[in-house]
Short mmCIF file of C-alpha atoms in Angstrom, two decimals:
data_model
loop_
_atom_site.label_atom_id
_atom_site.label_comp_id
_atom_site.label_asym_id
_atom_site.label_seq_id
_atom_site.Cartn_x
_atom_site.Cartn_y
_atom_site.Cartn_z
CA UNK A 326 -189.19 -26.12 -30.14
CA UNK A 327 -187.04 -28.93 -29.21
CA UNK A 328 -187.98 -29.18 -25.89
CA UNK A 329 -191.02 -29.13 -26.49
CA UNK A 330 -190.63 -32.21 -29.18
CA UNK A 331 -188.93 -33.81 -26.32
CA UNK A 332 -191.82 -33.44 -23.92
CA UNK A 333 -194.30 -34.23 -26.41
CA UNK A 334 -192.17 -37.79 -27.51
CA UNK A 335 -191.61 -38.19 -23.31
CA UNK A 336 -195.25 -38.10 -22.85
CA UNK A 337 -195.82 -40.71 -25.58
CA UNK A 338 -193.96 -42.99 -23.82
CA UNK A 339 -195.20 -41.97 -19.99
CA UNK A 340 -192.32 -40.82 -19.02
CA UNK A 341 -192.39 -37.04 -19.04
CA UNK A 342 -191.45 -36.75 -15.45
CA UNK A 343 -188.29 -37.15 -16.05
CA UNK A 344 -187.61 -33.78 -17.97
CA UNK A 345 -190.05 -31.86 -16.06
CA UNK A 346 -188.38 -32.66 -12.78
CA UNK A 347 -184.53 -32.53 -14.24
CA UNK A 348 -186.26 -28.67 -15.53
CA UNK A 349 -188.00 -28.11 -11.84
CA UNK A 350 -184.83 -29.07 -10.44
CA UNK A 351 -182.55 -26.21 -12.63
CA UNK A 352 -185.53 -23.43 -11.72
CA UNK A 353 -184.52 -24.77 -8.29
CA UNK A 354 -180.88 -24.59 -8.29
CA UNK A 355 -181.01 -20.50 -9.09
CA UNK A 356 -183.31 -19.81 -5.86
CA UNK A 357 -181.77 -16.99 -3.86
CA UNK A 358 -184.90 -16.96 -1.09
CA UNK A 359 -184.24 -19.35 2.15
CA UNK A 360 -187.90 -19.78 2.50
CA UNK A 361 -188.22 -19.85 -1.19
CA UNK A 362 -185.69 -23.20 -1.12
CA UNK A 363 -187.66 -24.76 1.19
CA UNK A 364 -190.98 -24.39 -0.40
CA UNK A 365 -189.41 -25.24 -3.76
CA UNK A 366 -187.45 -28.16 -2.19
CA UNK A 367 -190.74 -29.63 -0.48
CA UNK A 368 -192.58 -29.03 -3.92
CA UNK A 369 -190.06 -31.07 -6.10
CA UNK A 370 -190.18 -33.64 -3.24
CA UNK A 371 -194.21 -33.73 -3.05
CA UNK A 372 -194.60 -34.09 -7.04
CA UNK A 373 -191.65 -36.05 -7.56
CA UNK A 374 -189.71 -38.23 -4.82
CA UNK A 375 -192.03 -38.85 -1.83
CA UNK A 376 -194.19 -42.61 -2.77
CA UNK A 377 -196.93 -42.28 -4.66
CA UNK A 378 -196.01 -38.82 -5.57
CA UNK A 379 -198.14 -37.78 -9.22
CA UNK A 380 -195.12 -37.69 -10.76
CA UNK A 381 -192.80 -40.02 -9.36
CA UNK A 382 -189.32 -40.48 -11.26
CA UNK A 383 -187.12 -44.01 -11.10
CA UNK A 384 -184.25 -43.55 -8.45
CA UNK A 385 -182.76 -45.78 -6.76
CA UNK A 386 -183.61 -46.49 -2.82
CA UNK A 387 -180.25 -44.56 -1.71
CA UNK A 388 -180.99 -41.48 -3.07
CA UNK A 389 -184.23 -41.54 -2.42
CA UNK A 390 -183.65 -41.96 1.16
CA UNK A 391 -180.87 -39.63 1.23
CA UNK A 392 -183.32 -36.55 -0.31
CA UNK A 393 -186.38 -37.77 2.47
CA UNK A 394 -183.93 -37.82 5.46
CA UNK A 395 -182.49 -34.32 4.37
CA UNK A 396 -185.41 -32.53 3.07
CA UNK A 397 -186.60 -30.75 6.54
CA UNK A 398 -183.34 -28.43 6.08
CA UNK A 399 -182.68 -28.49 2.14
CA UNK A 400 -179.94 -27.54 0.30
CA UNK A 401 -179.27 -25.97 -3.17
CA UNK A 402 -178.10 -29.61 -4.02
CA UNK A 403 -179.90 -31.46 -2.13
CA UNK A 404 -181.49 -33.00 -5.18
CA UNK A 405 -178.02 -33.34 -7.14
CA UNK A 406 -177.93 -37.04 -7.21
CA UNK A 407 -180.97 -37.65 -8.36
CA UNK A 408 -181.27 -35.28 -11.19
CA UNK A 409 -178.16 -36.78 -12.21
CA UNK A 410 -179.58 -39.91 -12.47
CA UNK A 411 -182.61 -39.00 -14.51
CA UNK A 412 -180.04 -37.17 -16.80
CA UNK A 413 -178.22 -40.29 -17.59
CA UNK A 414 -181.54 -41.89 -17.80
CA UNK A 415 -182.49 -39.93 -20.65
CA UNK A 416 -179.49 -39.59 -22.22
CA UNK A 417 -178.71 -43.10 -22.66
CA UNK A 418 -182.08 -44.42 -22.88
CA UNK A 419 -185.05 -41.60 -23.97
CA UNK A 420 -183.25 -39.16 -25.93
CA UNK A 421 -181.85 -41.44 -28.32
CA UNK A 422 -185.18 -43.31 -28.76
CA UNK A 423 -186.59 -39.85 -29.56
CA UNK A 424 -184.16 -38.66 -32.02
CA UNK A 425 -185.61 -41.82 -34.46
CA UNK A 426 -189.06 -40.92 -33.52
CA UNK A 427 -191.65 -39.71 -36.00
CA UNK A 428 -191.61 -36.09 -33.36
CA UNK A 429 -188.26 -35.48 -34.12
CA UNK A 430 -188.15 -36.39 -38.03
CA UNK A 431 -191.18 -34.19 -38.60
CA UNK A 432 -189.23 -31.25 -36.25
CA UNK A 433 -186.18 -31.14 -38.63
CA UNK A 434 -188.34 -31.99 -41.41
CA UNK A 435 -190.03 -28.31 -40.46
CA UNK A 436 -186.61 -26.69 -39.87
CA UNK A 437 -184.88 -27.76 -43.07
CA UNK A 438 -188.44 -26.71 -44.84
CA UNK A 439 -188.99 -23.13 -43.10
CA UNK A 440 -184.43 -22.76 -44.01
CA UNK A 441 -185.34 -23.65 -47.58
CA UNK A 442 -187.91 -21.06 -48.00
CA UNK A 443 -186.16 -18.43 -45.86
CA UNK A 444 -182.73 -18.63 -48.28
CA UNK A 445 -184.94 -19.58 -51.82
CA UNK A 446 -185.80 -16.04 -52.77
CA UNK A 447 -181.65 -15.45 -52.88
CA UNK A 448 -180.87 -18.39 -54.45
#
């Protein structure tokens, strides 16, 4: 549920990229197929890094170049940097932003609610 109050709060803002390619990028990470890693690689680069891709995330020109010069023969980590970098993006700048948003006040809100009336009949 928290995720999915993250999402819904990242998509407020326009930014829900971010999580779904720092999420795409951990599905990508366990891969055990060679030609699965290259599909999945040229996927996450298609949506995500390549210009004008539908989803493009903020990274910097380096690592951006570093992921297009590399992605022909990709690399469990090949994409390391850059979810690192959307990490620390949300960590310092989304996810605090979202934990005083309305999504996340009326999440707890729900939690401490549906804890009250789970425990009330043994009070």
């Amino acid at each position: 549920e928290g995720l999915a109050a993250f999402r819904t709060f990242l998509k407020s803002e326009f930014s829900e990229e971010n999580v779904e390619f720092w999420l795409a990028c951990e599905d990508f990470k366990k891969t055990k197929s060679s030609t699965k890693i290259a599909s999945k690689a040229q996927k996450i680069y298609s949506d995500f890094i390549q210009a004008d891709a539908p989803k493009e995330i903020n990274i910097d020109f380096h690592t951006k170049n570093d992921i297009s010069q590399n992605i022909s023969e990709p690399t469990l980590s090949c994409f390391d940097a850059a979810q690192s970098s959307i990490y620390c993006l949300m960590a310092k700048d989304s996810f605090p932003r979202f934990l005083r948003s309305e999504v996340y006040k009326e999440l707890v809100k729900k939690h401490q609610d549906r804890n009250q009336k789970r425990w009330l009949p043994f009070l």
